[in-house]
Tab-separated table of C-alpha atoms and ligand atoms in Angstrom:
chain	number	residue	atom	x	y	z
A	1086	UNK	CA	-0.013	0.013	-0.123
A	1087	UNK	CA	1.357	3.392	-0.988
A	1088	UNK	CA	-0.080	6.863	0.755
A	1089	UNK	CA	0.141	9.964	-0.958
A	1090	UNK	CA	-1.418	13.593	0.338
A	1091	UNK	CA	-5.137	12.707	-1.195
A	1092	UNK	CA	-4.941	8.867	-2.318
A	1093	UNK	CA	-4.294	5.490	-1.070
A	1094	UNK	CA	-2.849	2.923	-3.789
A	1095	UNK	CA	-3.377	-0.494	-2.744
A	1096	UNK	CA	-4.163	-4.198	-4.109
A	1097	UNK	CA	-7.631	-4.619	-5.564
A	1098	UNK	CA	-10.458	-5.918	-3.427
A	1099	UNK	CA	-13.805	-7.290	-4.541
A	1100	UNK	CA	-15.928	-4.520	-3.577
A	1101	UNK	CA	-14.011	-2.513	-6.369
A	1102	UNK	CA	-15.100	-4.698	-9.003
A	1103	UNK	CA	-18.621	-2.642	-9.421
A	1104	UNK	CA	-17.219	0.542	-9.686
A	1105	UNK	CA	-14.653	-0.631	-12.224
A	1106	UNK	CA	-17.341	-2.557	-14.490
A	1107	UNK	CA	-19.017	0.914	-14.465
A	1108	UNK	CA	-15.782	3.179	-15.542
A	1109	UNK	CA	-14.879	0.442	-18.258
A	1110	UNK	CA	-18.384	0.970	-19.663
A	1111	UNK	CA	-18.051	4.476	-19.812
A	1112	UNK	CA	-17.932	5.940	-23.237
A	1113	UNK	CA	-15.774	8.991	-21.945
A	1114	UNK	CA	-13.376	6.726	-20.072
A	1115	UNK	CA	-12.831	4.311	-23.332
A	1116	UNK	CA	-12.865	7.145	-25.881
A	1117	UNK	CA	-9.193	6.405	-26.703
A	1118	UNK	CA	-9.130	2.695	-25.933
A	1119	UNK	CA	-10.378	-0.329	-28.262
A	1120	UNK	CA	-13.429	-0.765	-26.825
A	1121	UNK	CA	-15.776	-0.178	-23.692
A	1122	UNK	CA	-16.175	-3.600	-21.443
A	1123	UNK	CA	-18.786	-5.701	-20.152
A	1124	UNK	CA	-19.141	-6.734	-16.766
A	1125	UNK	CA	-17.649	-10.066	-17.562
A	1126	UNK	CA	-14.710	-8.336	-19.384
A	1127	UNK	CA	-14.019	-5.820	-16.731
A	1128	UNK	CA	-13.995	-8.719	-13.921
A	1129	UNK	CA	-11.421	-10.432	-16.302
A	1130	UNK	CA	-9.514	-7.535	-16.518
A	1131	UNK	CA	-9.642	-7.199	-12.524
A	1132	UNK	CA	-8.323	-11.048	-12.272
A	1133	UNK	CA	-5.300	-10.376	-14.790
A	1134	UNK	CA	-3.928	-7.345	-12.542
A	1135	UNK	CA	-4.407	-9.745	-9.566
A	1136	UNK	CA	-2.567	-12.305	-11.378
A	1137	UNK	CA	0.198	-9.812	-12.416
A	1138	UNK	CA	0.707	-8.714	-8.720
A	1139	UNK	CA	1.167	-12.414	-7.667
A	1140	UNK	CA	3.502	-13.341	-10.611
A	1141	UNK	CA	5.670	-10.256	-10.867
A	1142	UNK	CA	5.313	-8.641	-7.327
A	1143	UNK	CA	4.041	-5.359	-8.851
A	1144	UNK	CA	1.026	-4.280	-10.904
A	1145	UNK	CA	-1.686	-1.846	-11.665
A	1146	UNK	CA	-3.111	-0.470	-8.141
A	1147	UNK	CA	-6.628	0.279	-7.114
A	1148	UNK	CA	-6.635	3.978	-6.331
A	1149	UNK	CA	-8.955	5.262	-3.461
A	1150	UNK	CA	-9.517	8.675	-2.427
A	1151	UNK	CA	-8.896	9.229	1.266
A	1152	UNK	CA	-11.752	11.855	1.954
A	1153	UNK	CA	-14.395	9.676	0.942
A	1154	UNK	CA	-12.833	6.155	0.538
A	1155	UNK	CA	-14.203	5.728	-2.796
A	1156	UNK	CA	-12.309	3.263	-5.421
A	1157	UNK	CA	-11.795	5.646	-8.305
A	1158	UNK	CA	-9.694	3.584	-10.848
A	1159	UNK	CA	-6.274	2.456	-11.352
A	1160	UNK	CA	-2.574	3.568	-11.559
A	1161	UNK	CA	0.450	1.723	-11.582
A	1162	UNK	CA	2.726	-0.385	-13.577
A	1163	UNK	CA	2.549	-3.372	-15.704
A	1164	UNK	CA	4.217	-5.466	-18.285
A	1165	UNK	CA	2.573	-5.265	-21.538
A	1166	UNK	CA	1.014	-8.652	-22.947
A	1167	UNK	CA	2.012	-7.751	-26.677
A	1168	UNK	CA	5.489	-7.846	-28.363
A	1169	UNK	CA	6.729	-4.345	-29.908
A	1170	UNK	CA	10.230	-2.675	-30.782
A	1171	UNK	CA	10.535	-1.235	-26.995
A	1172	UNK	CA	9.908	-4.583	-25.415
A	1173	UNK	CA	10.403	-5.944	-23.126
A	1174	UNK	CA	9.554	-3.220	-20.814
A	1175	UNK	CA	7.302	-2.095	-17.952
A	1176	UNK	CA	4.533	0.342	-18.754
A	1177	UNK	CA	3.052	2.853	-16.352
A	1178	UNK	CA	-0.676	3.431	-16.975
A	1179	UNK	CA	-3.765	4.963	-15.487
A	1180	UNK	CA	-7.505	4.950	-15.877
A	1181	UNK	CA	-9.831	7.017	-13.436
A	1182	UNK	CA	-13.537	7.177	-13.418
A	1183	UNK	CA	-14.589	10.544	-14.968
A	1184	UNK	CA	-16.352	11.905	-12.217
A	1185	UNK	CA	-12.838	12.124	-10.907
A	1186	UNK	CA	-10.694	13.732	-13.852
A	1187	UNK	CA	-9.409	17.387	-13.426
A	1188	UNK	CA	-8.364	17.146	-9.853
A	1189	UNK	CA	-4.622	16.012	-10.270
A	1190	UNK	CA	-5.497	12.736	-9.092
A	1191	UNK	CA	-4.074	10.756	-11.893
A	1192	UNK	CA	-0.691	12.564	-11.729
A	1193	UNK	CA	-0.404	12.453	-8.032
A	1194	UNK	CA	-1.074	8.709	-8.160
A	1195	UNK	CA	1.399	8.432	-10.986
A	1196	UNK	CA	4.236	10.291	-9.239
A	1197	UNK	CA	4.434	7.587	-6.531
A	1198	UNK	CA	4.082	4.519	-9.097
A	1199	UNK	CA	6.921	5.873	-10.491
A	1200	UNK	CA	8.962	6.234	-7.823
A	1201	UNK	CA	8.042	2.752	-6.593
A	1202	UNK	CA	9.500	1.736	-9.898
A	1203	UNK	CA	12.764	3.553	-9.536
A	1204	UNK	CA	12.769	2.851	-5.628
A	1205	UNK	CA	11.805	-0.582	-4.089
A	1206	UNK	CA	11.328	-2.111	-7.542
A	1207	UNK	CA	14.860	-0.955	-8.898
A	1208	UNK	CA	13.896	-0.689	-12.674
A	1209	UNK	CA	16.277	0.841	-15.185
A	1210	UNK	CA	13.522	2.451	-17.257
A	1211	UNK	CA	9.776	2.881	-17.404
A	1212	UNK	CA	7.454	3.578	-20.817
A	1213	UNK	CA	3.957	4.529	-21.310
A	1214	UNK	CA	1.891	4.790	-24.618
A	1215	UNK	CA	-1.349	5.861	-25.892
A	1216	UNK	CA	-2.966	7.174	-29.221
A	1217	UNK	CA	-1.757	10.587	-30.379
A	1218	UNK	CA	-5.042	12.049	-29.564
A	1219	UNK	CA	-5.085	11.311	-25.830
A	1220	UNK	CA	-3.642	14.595	-24.815
A	1221	UNK	CA	-4.953	14.027	-21.073
A	1222	UNK	CA	-2.971	10.767	-20.783
A	1223	UNK	CA	-0.084	12.453	-22.704
A	1224	UNK	CA	-0.177	15.520	-19.998
A	1225	UNK	CA	0.218	13.161	-17.432
A	1226	UNK	CA	2.909	11.388	-18.795
A	1227	UNK	CA	4.768	14.516	-19.322
A	1228	UNK	CA	4.211	16.143	-15.628
A	1229	UNK	CA	5.595	12.979	-14.435
A	1230	UNK	CA	8.727	13.425	-16.678
A	1231	UNK	CA	8.349	10.851	-19.405
A	1232	UNK	CA	9.780	12.102	-22.840
A	1233	UNK	CA	8.591	11.616	-26.149
A	1234	UNK	CA	10.627	10.708	-29.210
A	1235	UNK	CA	8.614	10.201	-32.531
A	1236	UNK	CA	11.057	7.581	-33.713
A	1237	UNK	CA	9.768	5.298	-31.065
A	1238	UNK	CA	6.269	5.542	-32.088
A	1239	UNK	CA	4.800	2.153	-33.277
A	1240	UNK	CA	1.434	0.466	-34.608
A	1241	UNK	CA	-0.050	-1.464	-31.674
A	1242	UNK	CA	0.005	-5.417	-32.647
A	1243	UNK	CA	-3.119	-6.013	-31.215
A	1244	UNK	CA	-5.060	-3.810	-33.435
A	1245	UNK	CA	-6.013	-4.484	-37.105
A	1246	UNK	CA	-4.156	-2.085	-39.901
A	1247	UNK	CA	-6.680	0.772	-40.683
A	1248	UNK	CA	-8.151	0.868	-37.170
A	1249	UNK	CA	-7.827	4.755	-36.069
A	1250	UNK	CA	-6.471	3.810	-32.645
A	1251	UNK	CA	-3.458	1.660	-34.049
A	1252	UNK	CA	-0.906	4.191	-33.985
A	1253	UNK	CA	0.877	4.947	-30.694
A	1254	UNK	CA	3.095	7.408	-29.139
A	1255	UNK	CA	5.880	6.157	-27.105
A	1256	UNK	CA	7.143	7.885	-23.890
A	1257	UNK	CA	10.190	6.708	-21.887
A	1258	UNK	CA	11.973	7.686	-18.671
A	1259	UNK	CA	15.065	6.282	-17.291
A	1260	UNK	CA	16.221	6.071	-13.592
A	1261	UNK	CA	18.862	8.505	-13.877
A	1262	UNK	CA	16.373	11.083	-15.161
A	1263	UNK	CA	13.781	10.287	-12.372
A	1264	UNK	CA	16.263	10.672	-9.733
B	1041	COA	C1	-5.727	9.824	-18.256
B	1041	COA	C2	-6.508	10.533	-17.195
B	1041	COA	C3	-6.203	9.507	-16.024
B	1041	COA	C4	-6.029	11.875	-16.686
B	1041	COA	O1	-6.771	12.311	-15.844
B	1041	COA	P1	-6.717	13.809	-15.491
B	1041	COA	O2	-7.807	14.155	-14.331
B	1041	COA	O3	-6.954	14.891	-16.736
B	1041	COA	O4	-5.036	14.064	-14.984
B	1041	COA	P2	-4.613	14.706	-13.897
B	1041	COA	O5	-4.841	13.878	-12.627
B	1041	COA	O6	-3.261	14.896	-14.348
B	1041	COA	O7	-5.450	15.996	-13.582
B	1041	COA	C5	-5.052	17.341	-14.293
B	1041	COA	C6	-6.127	18.224	-14.040
B	1041	COA	O8	-6.551	18.115	-12.924
B	1041	COA	C7	-6.389	19.793	-12.525
B	1041	COA	N1	-6.050	19.943	-11.009
B	1041	COA	C8	-7.025	20.466	-10.167
B	1041	COA	N2	-6.466	20.239	-8.895
B	1041	COA	C9	-5.434	20.064	-8.917
B	1041	COA	C10	-4.131	19.360	-8.055
B	1041	COA	N3	-4.392	19.676	-6.797
B	1041	COA	N4	-2.964	19.009	-8.755
B	1041	COA	C11	-3.071	18.964	-9.841
B	1041	COA	N5	-3.733	19.239	-10.784
B	1041	COA	C12	-4.905	19.612	-10.276
B	1041	COA	C13	-5.476	20.308	-13.476
B	1041	COA	O9	-5.222	21.955	-13.741
B	1041	COA	C14	-5.587	19.396	-14.896
B	1041	COA	O10	-6.828	20.054	-15.160
B	1041	COA	P3	-7.279	20.440	-16.895
B	1041	COA	O11	-7.171	18.971	-17.346
B	1041	COA	O12	-8.637	20.848	-16.885
B	1041	COA	O13	-6.455	21.006	-17.491
B	1041	COA	C15	-7.918	10.230	-17.659
B	1041	COA	O14	-8.475	11.278	-18.438
B	1041	COA	C16	-8.491	8.908	-18.006
B	1041	COA	O15	-8.649	8.073	-16.793
B	1041	COA	N6	-8.537	8.717	-19.272
B	1041	COA	C17	-9.286	7.560	-19.499
B	1041	COA	C18	-8.139	6.548	-19.613
B	1041	COA	C19	-7.399	6.763	-20.402
B	1041	COA	O16	-7.276	7.208	-21.540
B	1041	COA	N7	-5.976	6.293	-19.962
B	1041	COA	C20	-4.851	6.319	-20.313
B	1041	COA	C21	-4.760	5.029	-21.613
B	1041	COA	S1	-3.325	4.851	-22.435
């Protein structure tokens, strides 16, 4: 468990799944993601996150607001499940319920997730990626110090040629820059 000024980052609880399914069904949240998820798909994603923590010792933390105790989404680290020129790598990622955007929560959570990567986990580099149009996610990447080199941009191998979400921008940060 990691605590920030306004948030708790922790392992997932069964009670998080209902709110997680709601945000995964939201058109706003999923605007730049391949699709909205059904309850079953959302639960399967939560299962994969749990498995990732068990097998790798780190993962996408459930994010909880200290003031209300509400589960608001996830922020954390994951090993992508596809091959790409920048693999192998550890990704930093985030997904919050729309009602909790515009408050700096993603950036607050991402900063401690990054510190966790370079501190206790001892990683050498962290990457993040999204579609070029996802300016909110890119802003979080930039605020926490990741840098974009257009030479690293790639076509997501899990999306079909011609899919408007296929092209991705890649951001990186090394431990020496984060220090
Ligand atoms: C990406 C995502 C997590 C970003 O959320 P966000 O709330 O925009 O990000 P931040 O936490 O950095 O918040 C920044 C905003 O909070 C505001 N803010 C308010 N109080 C603040 C505070 N105390 N500290 C910092 N920022 C604050 C900032 O001014 C900024 O507002 P603006 O966007 O209107 O300019 C969110 O858009 C999301 O979940 N998207 C859907 C999922 C997704 O696309 N994930 C990435 C896929 S690769």
